[in-house]
XYZ file of C-alpha atoms in Angstrom:
740
model
C -108.976 -7.390 -94.713
C -108.101 -4.795 -91.998
C -104.345 -5.557 -92.549
C -104.707 -5.159 -96.151
C -106.260 -1.766 -95.610
C -103.911 -0.579 -93.073
C -100.694 -1.349 -95.052
C -101.592 1.131 -98.034
C -102.782 3.669 -95.518
C -99.456 3.477 -93.532
C -97.252 3.650 -96.506
C -99.279 6.663 -97.922
C -98.794 8.398 -94.382
C -95.028 7.742 -94.520
C -94.888 9.005 -98.045
C -96.699 12.234 -96.971
C -94.240 12.660 -93.993
C -91.157 12.187 -96.283
C -92.197 14.207 -99.215
C -94.506 16.841 -97.635
C -93.122 17.692 -94.387
C -94.542 21.379 -94.408
C -98.047 19.836 -94.552
C -97.407 17.730 -91.547
C -95.962 20.507 -89.625
C -98.755 22.782 -90.422
C -101.275 20.280 -89.145
C -99.179 19.771 -85.821
C -98.910 23.566 -85.504
C -102.605 24.017 -85.775
C -103.226 21.256 -83.317
C -100.703 22.732 -80.852
C -102.345 26.276 -81.203
C -105.770 24.778 -80.582
C -104.557 23.003 -77.566
C -102.712 26.073 -76.259
C -105.799 28.108 -76.818
C -107.883 25.715 -74.896
C -105.407 25.884 -71.755
C -105.708 29.668 -72.234
C -109.451 29.547 -71.900
C -109.085 26.950 -69.030
C -106.909 29.495 -67.262
C -109.451 32.160 -67.716
C -112.320 30.127 -66.118
C -110.276 29.203 -62.888
C -112.026 30.277 -59.793
C -110.382 33.435 -58.388
C -110.699 35.247 -55.138
C -111.134 38.933 -54.565
C -108.283 38.807 -52.119
C -104.686 38.152 -53.506
C -101.434 37.388 -51.577
C -97.867 37.235 -52.957
C -94.334 37.114 -51.632
C -92.797 40.283 -50.421
C -89.232 41.291 -49.152
C -87.493 39.524 -46.345
C -89.918 36.568 -46.170
C -92.857 38.725 -45.661
C -96.434 38.027 -47.294
C -98.190 40.915 -48.904
C -102.080 40.366 -48.854
C -104.384 42.477 -50.953
C -101.768 45.107 -52.043
C -100.616 46.320 -48.602
C -96.868 47.141 -49.425
C -95.533 46.591 -45.903
C -96.442 42.880 -45.778
C -96.540 40.770 -42.719
C -94.300 38.103 -41.327
C -95.360 34.520 -40.519
C -98.637 34.303 -38.706
C -102.028 32.689 -38.744
C -104.981 33.667 -40.979
C -108.559 32.875 -40.003
C -111.691 32.406 -41.946
C -114.815 33.474 -40.126
C -118.399 32.800 -41.214
C -121.489 34.955 -40.946
C -122.196 33.613 -37.584
C -118.699 34.709 -36.164
C -117.459 31.023 -35.887
C -113.833 30.512 -36.996
C -114.153 27.814 -39.750
C -110.419 27.411 -40.777
C -107.044 28.497 -39.526
C -103.946 28.115 -41.725
C -100.452 29.507 -42.047
C -100.385 33.056 -43.613
C -98.040 31.732 -46.445
C -100.985 29.482 -47.668
C -102.881 32.576 -48.658
C -100.531 32.795 -51.704
C -102.023 30.963 -54.805
C -98.931 28.753 -55.414
C -98.407 26.162 -52.794
C -94.982 24.620 -51.976
C -95.101 21.061 -50.789
C -91.804 20.964 -48.924
C -92.922 19.112 -45.844
C -93.508 15.396 -44.962
C -96.152 13.476 -46.842
C -98.769 14.034 -43.981
C -97.857 17.707 -43.975
C -98.371 18.202 -47.735
C -101.652 16.285 -47.625
C -102.914 18.453 -44.736
C -101.997 21.528 -46.722
C -103.768 20.601 -49.731
C -106.923 19.586 -47.697
C -106.818 23.084 -46.248
C -106.886 24.600 -49.644
C -109.881 22.566 -50.737
C -111.495 23.795 -47.481
C -110.562 27.485 -48.365
C -111.958 27.138 -51.874
C -115.271 25.706 -50.490
C -115.601 28.439 -47.861
C -115.128 31.180 -50.564
C -118.484 30.033 -52.198
C -120.259 30.712 -49.118
C -121.781 34.020 -48.392
C -120.619 36.451 -45.587
C -117.087 34.811 -44.969
C -114.424 37.130 -43.890
C -110.570 36.812 -43.538
C -108.909 37.902 -40.191
C -105.115 38.673 -40.803
C -102.482 38.971 -38.154
C -102.147 42.732 -38.736
C -105.747 43.267 -37.524
C -107.397 43.650 -40.830
C -110.715 41.817 -41.596
C -111.466 41.469 -45.244
C -114.495 39.915 -46.754
C -113.614 37.123 -49.204
C -115.569 35.466 -52.160
C -114.966 34.187 -55.560
C -115.120 36.607 -58.490
C -116.540 35.943 -61.935
C -114.620 34.233 -64.702
C -112.091 36.550 -66.387
C -112.267 34.724 -69.851
C -109.195 35.562 -71.762
C -108.328 38.707 -69.780
C -105.241 37.185 -68.319
C -102.095 38.525 -66.628
C -99.082 39.230 -68.790
C -97.119 36.564 -67.084
C -99.735 33.955 -68.231
C -99.662 35.243 -71.915
C -95.891 35.140 -71.856
C -95.794 31.553 -70.464
C -98.353 30.351 -73.091
C -96.428 32.047 -75.815
C -93.011 30.509 -74.776
C -94.551 27.072 -74.425
C -96.209 27.419 -77.863
C -92.862 28.669 -79.720
C -90.837 25.912 -77.964
C -93.485 23.320 -79.102
C -93.416 24.607 -82.648
C -89.540 24.715 -82.871
C -89.171 21.267 -81.507
C -91.833 19.940 -84.048
C -90.245 21.782 -86.929
C -86.848 20.193 -86.233
C -88.522 16.781 -85.921
C -90.299 17.176 -89.263
C -87.098 18.073 -90.915
C -84.987 15.274 -89.490
C -87.415 12.557 -88.138
C -84.940 9.835 -88.195
C -82.255 11.541 -86.075
C -81.968 10.925 -82.347
C -81.013 14.393 -81.707
C -84.215 15.767 -83.471
C -86.243 13.316 -81.540
C -84.789 14.460 -78.144
C -85.271 18.026 -79.185
C -88.930 17.358 -80.010
C -89.368 15.752 -76.454
C -87.641 18.862 -74.735
C -89.985 21.267 -76.681
C -92.998 19.196 -75.638
C -91.979 19.151 -72.013
C -91.157 22.872 -71.986
C -94.671 23.440 -73.416
C -96.288 21.449 -70.832
C -94.415 23.242 -68.032
C -95.302 26.489 -69.580
C -98.972 25.610 -69.537
C -98.760 24.586 -65.863
C -97.074 27.854 -65.013
C -99.713 29.846 -66.683
C -102.337 28.079 -64.699
C -100.227 28.618 -61.458
C -99.838 32.410 -62.172
C -103.648 32.849 -62.317
C -104.252 30.581 -59.186
C -105.601 31.961 -55.867
C -106.917 30.684 -52.588
C -110.111 29.743 -54.594
C -108.232 27.177 -56.596
C -109.011 23.773 -55.110
C -106.006 21.972 -53.409
C -106.201 18.851 -55.623
C -106.023 21.033 -58.616
C -102.881 22.703 -57.244
C -101.398 19.310 -56.323
C -101.723 17.980 -59.946
C -100.457 21.209 -61.481
C -97.349 21.189 -59.494
C -96.709 17.426 -60.107
C -97.035 17.879 -63.867
C -94.846 20.902 -63.744
C -92.097 19.094 -61.867
C -92.275 16.076 -64.158
C -92.113 18.280 -67.169
C -89.084 20.094 -65.741
C -87.381 16.749 -65.189
C -88.060 15.558 -68.744
C -86.884 18.832 -70.176
C -83.629 18.436 -68.045
C -83.175 14.914 -68.982
C -83.722 15.742 -72.693
C -81.068 18.456 -72.634
C -78.530 16.149 -71.127
C -79.350 13.536 -73.614
C -78.986 16.022 -76.568
C -75.490 17.068 -75.530
C -74.562 13.526 -74.892
C -75.102 12.716 -78.543
C -74.556 15.966 -80.336
C -72.575 17.278 -82.127
C -70.513 13.899 -81.438
C -71.932 10.886 -79.523
C -69.956 10.707 -76.129
C -72.603 9.167 -74.014
C -73.844 5.525 -74.615
C -77.483 5.266 -75.327
C -78.088 2.736 -72.610
C -76.896 5.508 -70.114
C -79.410 7.851 -71.663
C -82.176 5.258 -71.102
C -80.936 4.668 -67.553
C -81.090 8.357 -66.761
C -84.699 8.397 -68.217
C -85.685 5.602 -65.960
C -84.233 7.405 -62.967
C -86.073 10.590 -63.852
C -89.296 8.647 -64.384
C -88.988 6.915 -60.929
C -88.351 10.379 -59.373
C -91.492 11.692 -61.074
C -93.624 8.827 -59.866
C -92.386 9.324 -56.400
C -93.496 12.909 -56.586
C -97.050 11.686 -57.655
C -97.351 9.561 -54.556
C -95.250 11.924 -52.238
C -93.142 9.052 -51.356
C -90.903 10.892 -48.850
C -90.301 14.050 -46.940
C -89.722 16.984 -49.379
C -89.993 15.077 -52.650
C -90.224 18.462 -54.381
C -86.787 19.484 -52.976
C -85.310 16.203 -54.148
C -86.711 16.997 -57.688
C -85.163 20.433 -57.613
C -81.774 18.970 -56.542
C -82.030 16.575 -59.486
C -82.928 19.457 -62.007
C -79.965 21.455 -60.858
C -77.640 18.458 -61.104
C -78.807 17.830 -64.605
C -78.232 21.472 -65.595
C -74.759 21.282 -64.271
C -74.283 17.943 -66.087
C -75.393 19.692 -69.260
C -72.713 22.511 -68.969
C -70.141 19.583 -68.391
C -71.200 17.924 -71.517
C -71.051 21.122 -73.483
C -67.481 21.735 -72.311
C -66.502 18.070 -73.149
C -68.219 18.447 -76.700
C -66.202 21.637 -77.149
C -62.869 20.064 -76.254
C -63.692 17.073 -78.644
C -64.874 19.200 -81.430
C -61.943 21.729 -81.305
C -60.463 20.333 -84.585
C -63.586 20.181 -86.505
C -64.626 23.642 -87.618
C -68.374 22.832 -88.185
C -68.810 20.850 -84.896
C -66.658 23.683 -83.185
C -69.026 26.473 -84.630
C -72.159 24.645 -83.420
C -70.839 24.003 -79.867
C -69.461 27.541 -79.617
C -73.005 28.936 -80.777
C -74.835 26.638 -78.346
C -72.500 27.262 -75.372
C -72.714 31.100 -75.848
C -76.465 30.871 -75.922
C -76.661 28.588 -72.907
C -74.329 30.923 -70.926
C -76.063 34.024 -72.026
C -79.568 32.442 -71.273
C -78.565 31.337 -67.794
C -76.762 34.582 -67.197
C -79.860 36.646 -68.143
C -82.181 34.503 -65.945
C -79.673 34.790 -63.070
C -79.371 38.531 -63.503
C -83.184 39.173 -63.424
C -84.112 36.615 -60.787
C -81.177 35.324 -58.494
C -79.091 38.532 -58.245
C -81.938 40.702 -56.863
C -82.752 38.087 -54.279
C -79.146 37.949 -53.047
C -79.387 41.824 -52.700
C -82.653 41.365 -50.675
C -84.916 42.575 -53.425
C -87.723 40.779 -55.191
C -87.048 39.323 -58.570
C -87.076 41.952 -61.334
C -89.206 39.806 -63.501
C -91.612 36.886 -62.793
C -90.862 33.298 -63.672
C -92.792 33.339 -66.765
C -91.107 36.408 -68.231
C -87.746 35.121 -67.038
C -88.417 31.948 -69.062
C -88.097 33.979 -72.330
C -84.402 34.032 -71.702
C -84.300 30.288 -72.388
C -85.864 30.830 -75.780
C -82.600 32.308 -76.876
C -80.931 28.988 -76.045
C -83.641 27.004 -77.573
C -83.489 28.881 -80.882
C -79.727 28.514 -80.924
C -80.011 24.662 -80.429
C -82.671 24.461 -83.097
C -80.406 26.276 -85.558
C -77.496 24.026 -84.512
C -79.360 20.755 -84.984
C -80.861 21.736 -88.340
C -77.443 23.178 -89.426
C -79.189 26.282 -90.761
C -76.649 28.780 -91.991
C -74.108 27.072 -89.908
C -71.334 29.025 -91.569
C -72.785 32.228 -90.021
C -72.865 31.177 -86.538
C -69.782 32.981 -85.643
C -71.167 36.330 -86.932
C -74.414 35.632 -85.012
C -72.560 34.915 -81.892
C -70.724 38.086 -81.967
C -73.916 40.152 -82.421
C -75.670 38.196 -79.650
C -72.951 38.675 -77.232
C -72.637 42.292 -77.974
C -76.448 42.861 -77.480
C -76.486 40.720 -74.295
C -73.634 42.511 -72.813
C -75.296 45.923 -73.234
C -78.415 44.420 -71.686
C -76.515 43.062 -68.619
C -74.723 46.367 -68.078
C -78.031 48.177 -68.163
C -79.497 45.530 -65.746
C -76.514 45.791 -63.441
C -76.516 49.613 -63.366
C -80.245 49.617 -62.645
C -79.891 47.308 -59.652
C -77.081 49.298 -58.319
C -78.922 52.458 -58.530
C -81.984 50.744 -56.935
C -79.830 49.607 -54.023
C -78.241 53.053 -53.451
C -80.816 55.523 -54.621
C -84.215 53.932 -54.552
C -86.528 53.190 -57.624
C -87.279 56.528 -59.125
C -85.801 57.083 -62.703
C -83.147 54.469 -62.073
C -83.862 52.667 -65.373
C -83.505 55.860 -67.333
C -80.266 56.757 -65.596
C -78.859 53.259 -66.132
C -79.612 53.396 -69.769
C -77.900 56.855 -70.083
C -74.839 55.563 -68.141
C -74.432 52.552 -70.285
C -74.831 54.532 -73.448
C -72.186 57.006 -72.476
C -69.662 54.230 -71.628
C -70.706 52.028 -74.565
C -70.381 54.557 -77.438
C -66.535 55.119 -77.121
C -66.061 51.432 -76.860
C -68.218 50.709 -79.930
C -66.272 53.557 -81.800
C -63.088 51.882 -81.140
C -64.317 48.457 -82.173
C -65.840 50.017 -85.429
C -62.351 51.504 -86.197
C -60.734 48.385 -85.786
C -63.149 46.579 -87.978
C -62.760 49.314 -90.691
C -59.028 48.901 -90.545
C -59.240 45.192 -91.227
C -61.788 45.795 -94.022
C -59.381 48.140 -95.696
C -56.726 45.644 -95.629
C -59.023 43.102 -97.207
C -60.102 45.650 -99.883
C -56.442 46.222 -100.792
C -55.756 42.385 -101.130
C -58.900 42.101 -103.288
C -57.824 44.902 -105.656
C -54.257 43.695 -105.819
C -55.440 40.087 -106.714
C -57.904 41.277 -109.275
C -55.380 43.500 -110.801
C -52.890 40.721 -111.224
C -55.398 38.422 -112.725
C -56.749 41.126 -115.249
C -53.404 42.195 -116.582
C -51.654 38.845 -116.771
C -50.467 38.222 -120.433
C -51.299 34.576 -121.073
C -54.399 32.667 -120.090
C -52.425 30.308 -118.195
C -50.896 33.081 -116.129
C -54.331 34.638 -115.592
C -55.598 31.187 -114.215
C -52.646 30.959 -111.836
C -53.157 34.494 -110.590
C -56.783 33.835 -109.984
C -55.992 30.804 -107.946
C -53.263 32.837 -105.922
C -55.774 35.468 -105.454
C -58.279 33.208 -103.834
C -55.624 31.641 -101.768
C -54.301 34.990 -100.459
C -57.827 36.148 -99.727
C -59.282 33.213 -97.935
C -56.198 31.047 -96.936
C -57.954 27.704 -97.635
C -56.362 24.336 -96.700
C -57.081 23.068 -100.170
C -58.155 24.170 -103.546
C -59.727 21.823 -106.077
C -61.879 21.738 -109.216
C -65.550 22.082 -109.012
C -68.884 22.675 -110.947
C -70.548 25.950 -109.946
C -72.519 28.564 -111.994
C -72.545 31.051 -109.005
C -70.571 31.446 -105.877
C -72.007 29.532 -103.034
C -71.147 27.963 -99.634
C -71.365 24.102 -99.335
C -71.075 21.416 -96.906
C -72.090 23.681 -93.905
C -69.313 26.156 -94.512
C -66.588 23.733 -95.167
C -66.469 24.548 -98.921
C -66.728 27.792 -100.879
C -67.338 27.166 -104.604
C -66.446 30.011 -106.977
C -67.027 30.114 -110.749
C -64.036 31.320 -112.913
C -64.328 34.836 -114.402
C -62.014 33.597 -116.995
C -64.393 30.993 -118.336
C -62.570 28.081 -117.181
C -63.282 25.394 -114.327
C -64.773 26.638 -111.207
C -62.805 26.270 -107.928
C -63.832 24.715 -104.623
C -61.841 26.141 -101.674
C -61.810 23.959 -98.604
C -61.579 24.927 -94.899
C -60.873 28.633 -94.614
C -57.958 29.953 -92.374
C -56.056 26.696 -92.917
C -58.900 24.762 -91.489
C -59.268 27.003 -88.406
C -62.788 28.259 -89.251
C -65.799 27.957 -91.706
C -66.531 30.037 -94.641
C -69.282 32.586 -93.717
C -71.432 35.050 -95.589
C -68.798 37.646 -95.402
C -66.476 35.311 -97.321
C -69.178 34.692 -99.844
C -69.712 38.394 -100.505
C -65.912 38.847 -100.699
C -65.757 36.022 -103.287
C -68.561 37.607 -105.316
C -66.863 41.044 -105.176
C -63.622 39.486 -106.294
C -65.310 37.645 -109.150
C -67.091 40.848 -110.246
C -63.993 42.980 -109.948
C -61.881 40.595 -112.137
C -64.710 40.554 -114.756
C -64.945 44.366 -114.726
C -61.054 44.682 -114.992
C -60.796 42.223 -117.866
C -63.675 43.978 -119.766
C -61.786 47.260 -119.232
C -58.589 45.786 -120.432
C -60.323 44.352 -123.407
C -61.720 47.772 -124.233
C -58.218 49.213 -123.856
C -56.691 46.531 -126.134
C -59.421 47.183 -128.616
C -58.422 50.883 -128.608
C -54.749 49.938 -129.010
C -55.490 47.698 -132.001
C -57.546 50.426 -133.731
C -54.741 52.914 -133.155
C -52.231 50.331 -134.507
C -54.352 49.689 -137.512
C -54.492 53.389 -138.290
C -50.646 53.664 -137.918
C -50.108 50.578 -140.057
C -52.468 51.977 -142.669
C -50.322 55.147 -142.683
C -47.211 53.245 -143.129
C -48.563 51.269 -145.878
C -50.205 54.049 -147.803
C -47.605 56.815 -147.206
C -44.170 55.310 -146.475
C -44.800 52.263 -148.619
C -45.934 54.409 -151.599
C -42.798 56.554 -151.187
C -40.422 53.483 -151.263
C -42.183 52.027 -154.185
C -41.588 55.255 -156.011
C -37.821 55.318 -154.879
C -37.647 51.654 -156.085
C -38.521 52.589 -159.605
C -36.137 55.530 -159.586
C -33.154 53.942 -157.849
C -30.177 52.288 -159.452
C -29.358 48.537 -159.281
C -27.319 48.886 -155.921
C -30.171 50.587 -154.087
C -32.895 48.175 -155.194
C -32.149 45.320 -152.796
C -32.067 47.799 -149.798
C -35.360 49.305 -150.795
C -36.913 45.943 -151.349
C -35.816 44.880 -147.967
C -37.223 48.008 -146.324
C -40.488 47.470 -148.043
C -40.520 43.877 -146.815
C -39.887 44.974 -143.277
C -42.749 47.531 -143.535
C -45.026 44.569 -144.784
C -43.959 42.545 -141.857
C -44.531 45.462 -139.367
C -47.918 46.199 -140.851
C -48.953 42.647 -140.672
C -47.873 42.469 -137.077
C -49.710 45.669 -136.095
C -52.903 44.406 -137.771
C -52.845 41.034 -136.295
C -52.455 39.462 -139.787
C -50.841 35.983 -139.770
C -48.408 34.878 -142.405
C -48.122 31.227 -143.711
C -44.788 29.528 -142.925
C -44.362 28.519 -146.549
C -44.552 32.242 -147.652
C -42.240 33.364 -144.927
C -39.586 30.721 -145.576
C -39.658 31.484 -149.491
C -39.223 35.236 -148.642
C -36.327 34.379 -146.349
C -34.756 31.963 -148.861
C -35.032 34.625 -151.600
C -33.405 37.387 -149.493
C -30.665 35.028 -148.299
C -29.899 33.995 -151.878
C -29.696 37.612 -152.939
C -27.341 38.557 -150.194
C -25.034 35.529 -150.565
C -25.002 36.102 -154.261
C -23.588 39.581 -153.869
C -20.624 37.997 -151.896
C -20.084 35.009 -154.176
C -21.248 32.452 -151.564
C -23.220 29.540 -152.769
C -26.574 28.706 -151.143
C -27.640 25.124 -150.606
C -31.334 25.298 -149.673
C -33.600 22.708 -151.219
C -37.177 23.808 -152.028
C -38.662 20.418 -151.387
C -38.270 20.561 -147.685
C -40.476 23.583 -147.042
C -43.864 22.918 -145.016
C -47.523 23.070 -145.905
C -49.176 26.313 -146.431
C -51.636 25.506 -143.550
C -49.171 26.484 -140.837
C -49.730 30.181 -139.997
C -47.459 32.328 -137.881
C -48.119 35.451 -135.738
C -45.905 38.519 -136.033
C -43.629 37.482 -133.057
C -42.741 34.208 -134.642
C -42.509 35.819 -138.090
C -40.069 38.381 -136.926
C -38.012 35.784 -134.854
C -37.499 33.601 -137.885
C -36.702 36.360 -140.121
C -34.278 38.107 -137.674
C -32.625 34.776 -136.819
C -31.891 33.942 -140.450
C -30.589 37.417 -141.214
C -28.211 37.336 -138.169
C -26.720 34.010 -139.152
C -26.304 35.077 -142.742
C -24.736 38.256 -141.652
C -22.191 36.485 -139.528
C -21.343 34.155 -142.326
C -20.789 37.043 -144.689
C -18.706 39.111 -142.240
C -16.732 36.537 -140.382
C -16.782 33.021 -141.864
C -14.891 33.343 -145.140
C -17.099 30.590 -146.357
C -17.772 29.446 -149.841
C -20.976 27.442 -149.271
C -23.996 27.882 -146.893
C -26.348 24.804 -146.336
C -29.724 25.218 -144.855
C -32.105 22.321 -143.796
C -35.624 22.794 -142.696
C -37.751 20.308 -140.677
C -41.335 21.752 -139.954
C -44.084 19.878 -138.252
C -47.526 21.011 -137.286
C -46.321 22.546 -133.979
C -42.464 23.082 -134.470
C -39.864 24.340 -136.648
C -36.293 22.988 -136.718
C -33.537 24.552 -138.918
C -29.823 23.693 -139.339
C -27.496 26.214 -140.861
C -23.912 25.102 -141.821
C -21.017 27.013 -143.481
C -17.693 25.644 -144.590
C -15.694 28.728 -143.254
C -13.032 29.237 -140.493
C -15.452 28.821 -137.513
C -15.993 31.138 -134.633
C -13.600 31.973 -131.888
C -14.300 30.624 -128.332
C -15.112 34.054 -126.991
C -17.663 34.633 -129.485
C -19.366 31.412 -128.662
C -19.439 32.396 -125.030
C -21.077 35.695 -126.050
C -18.050 37.709 -124.587
C -17.329 39.572 -127.767
C -19.317 42.005 -129.784
C -20.157 41.923 -133.542
C -21.480 38.475 -133.848
C -24.986 39.391 -132.598
C -25.443 36.122 -130.696
C -26.896 37.672 -127.633
C -29.731 39.256 -129.578
C -30.228 36.172 -131.518
C -30.611 34.045 -128.240
C -33.035 36.657 -126.791
C -35.206 36.643 -129.794
C -35.592 32.849 -129.658
C -36.181 32.791 -125.912
C -38.954 35.218 -126.295
C -40.835 32.810 -128.425
C -39.749 29.612 -126.472
C -37.107 28.698 -128.803
C -33.600 27.197 -128.590
C -30.272 27.649 -130.249
C -27.188 25.432 -130.332
C -23.804 26.375 -131.929
C -21.185 23.983 -132.849
C -18.009 25.650 -134.506
C -14.719 24.313 -135.512
C -11.821 24.556 -138.030
C -14.157 23.144 -140.840
C -17.031 25.443 -140.264
C -19.791 26.493 -137.939
C -23.248 24.572 -137.551
C -26.068 26.536 -135.949
C -29.225 24.584 -134.859
C -32.434 26.632 -134.410
C -35.707 25.311 -132.944
C -38.925 27.125 -131.938
C -42.574 26.143 -131.213
C -45.141 27.245 -133.735
C -48.146 26.937 -131.483
C -49.110 29.598 -128.907
C -49.611 26.842 -126.137
C -46.257 25.477 -126.747
C -44.655 28.760 -126.598
C -46.323 29.708 -123.324
C -45.209 26.645 -121.624
C -41.548 26.709 -122.852
C -40.881 30.461 -122.696
C -39.953 30.350 -119.067
C -37.240 27.654 -119.834
C -34.711 29.774 -121.588
C -32.066 28.246 -123.754
C -31.922 24.525 -123.253
C -29.743 21.661 -124.550
C -30.184 21.041 -128.398
C -32.515 18.339 -129.361
C -29.833 16.478 -131.232
C -28.278 16.404 -134.630
C -30.499 16.411 -137.674
C -29.788 14.361 -140.650
C -27.078 16.101 -142.586
C -27.039 15.479 -146.400
C -23.620 14.722 -147.693
């Protein structure tokens, strides 16, 4: 029964985790906040003493705010009767104890703290210091939530680290990297809680409590260091075997247990050495990951981002803590405040693991490095001024000096960035102009592809489906819809694979798409204006010039009538072309046949052009093909009339849906070789070839003593013309059947 109930409950829980990660995260976040708040209240009720001691410069101990401090000595607790109840080293007056001795010495130190805590609860106890001061000592009431700033910062850092780790785990619960990251967040949270307790500790805190606080803190630090090493052993590429990670975990666990039992002298120091070794190993693994990932832009971006954050975090921590100690000064900030530097690294690691906006990590890295450089310059200048001139006004002067030095450098960097932006804008405008003003759709598509290639230099371009421009596959792919209404394109690996697409590339792609659309719309508006003006001119030609020619046709004699009729036919063709009117191939060939027959009749040349071979009326021609066919036949007939001395002209037409083939043959004297080569004037062959080439056509001329045969061929469809217009004059398609 119990198993039957547990299985549905377990499956429902897994379904909730899989499909409602936000709910799970919210519950975990609330629980974490409650636990953190509980520890905050626990910190507030810790017993506290009215006398406080802290570390001073040069190894001194500062007691109750006396700035000069004292070197090593013995402090004595004296009761009301004047009897010395306890003697202890001066450094043990500081709230945080450091168990750096033998097990017996450490046990004695914590026992003295227990005695001190008990003495402070007695009335009339005083503290005799080596400098001669005698201070009354006693416990003070609970502070509640009125904690020191360092305590609040430690609690905040711990809570944020835990929340970030849990969020990554909820998003990717099955990934080992996310699991290790959550462990690191939990361990950092635990360490932060113990730091908050330690910050508020005093000589009134029992020794047993301090002992367990320090042990939990050290174990948490060991777990955190192990988790970082393990993360970089498997992310972004697995380079450390899992058995090695497990073995390292056992080693760190054993070291933590040794600390619990104080197994040997200075276990705390051994743990510190282990932590430092793990930090160094983390740096080494980051460098190895960077070397292995150098050819993968996504992995390279994540490693660069993490490495930068790690170096900057460690650099900030070193700048505010270790450098002042080397200069003989106390740290600029407490341990809790200095821990906030590691939040930068923790955020960076979370972003890299979840791959959030991976394509923008390069831009973020630049901004972070710039900000941290300015901050480090201010810190260095401030420490130098403190060393040479004392503490008064040093921070303000440091900020002023860094600002005066930084502004010219920033201006120079801005000018370089603007120069690069201007080059990108010019390339953008040039590419959009070529796309918008290409003549044919195929040319527009080719120019659009070339513009994208010139702008982003991708390693590959392929077809895709996209309604809007977007970055895909963590920055590897940039998908862009076509402004021409065609297939969208996917650009792969920007900069020939050297980088990822980022938000700047996305904005540039959107700008290029928008610019092409606006230019195409402007061109269409211009073309519409041109068409309207052509229509007006065509109407004037038809109404005015056509009317005058028609009047002249009725008044002219028989010799001028053919010329006027030809002129009127030309005007009709021009008007049709200007207004975009299409003419059927049957009508066009009928008019050409009629004109040819009339011209040959005047020169006593017989025309052999059967009517039955004309095409269907469904084939329509635009003005360019209309004019090409008419001019070609006129030129051929003119050459026959002028040069051939023929008696018969034969014409055969073969027209399909998308192609027209014509063969014209005369029985004259033929053409000279120079005319066939286009080296003589008067035959018009150059113009004839040029007209046919413009519409994607071909011409083949065979001439001999028995006459001349001219084969004409041209596409009737626009697509065929656009694909063949670049080929020029090609070899003839072969002889057509010639009737005998």
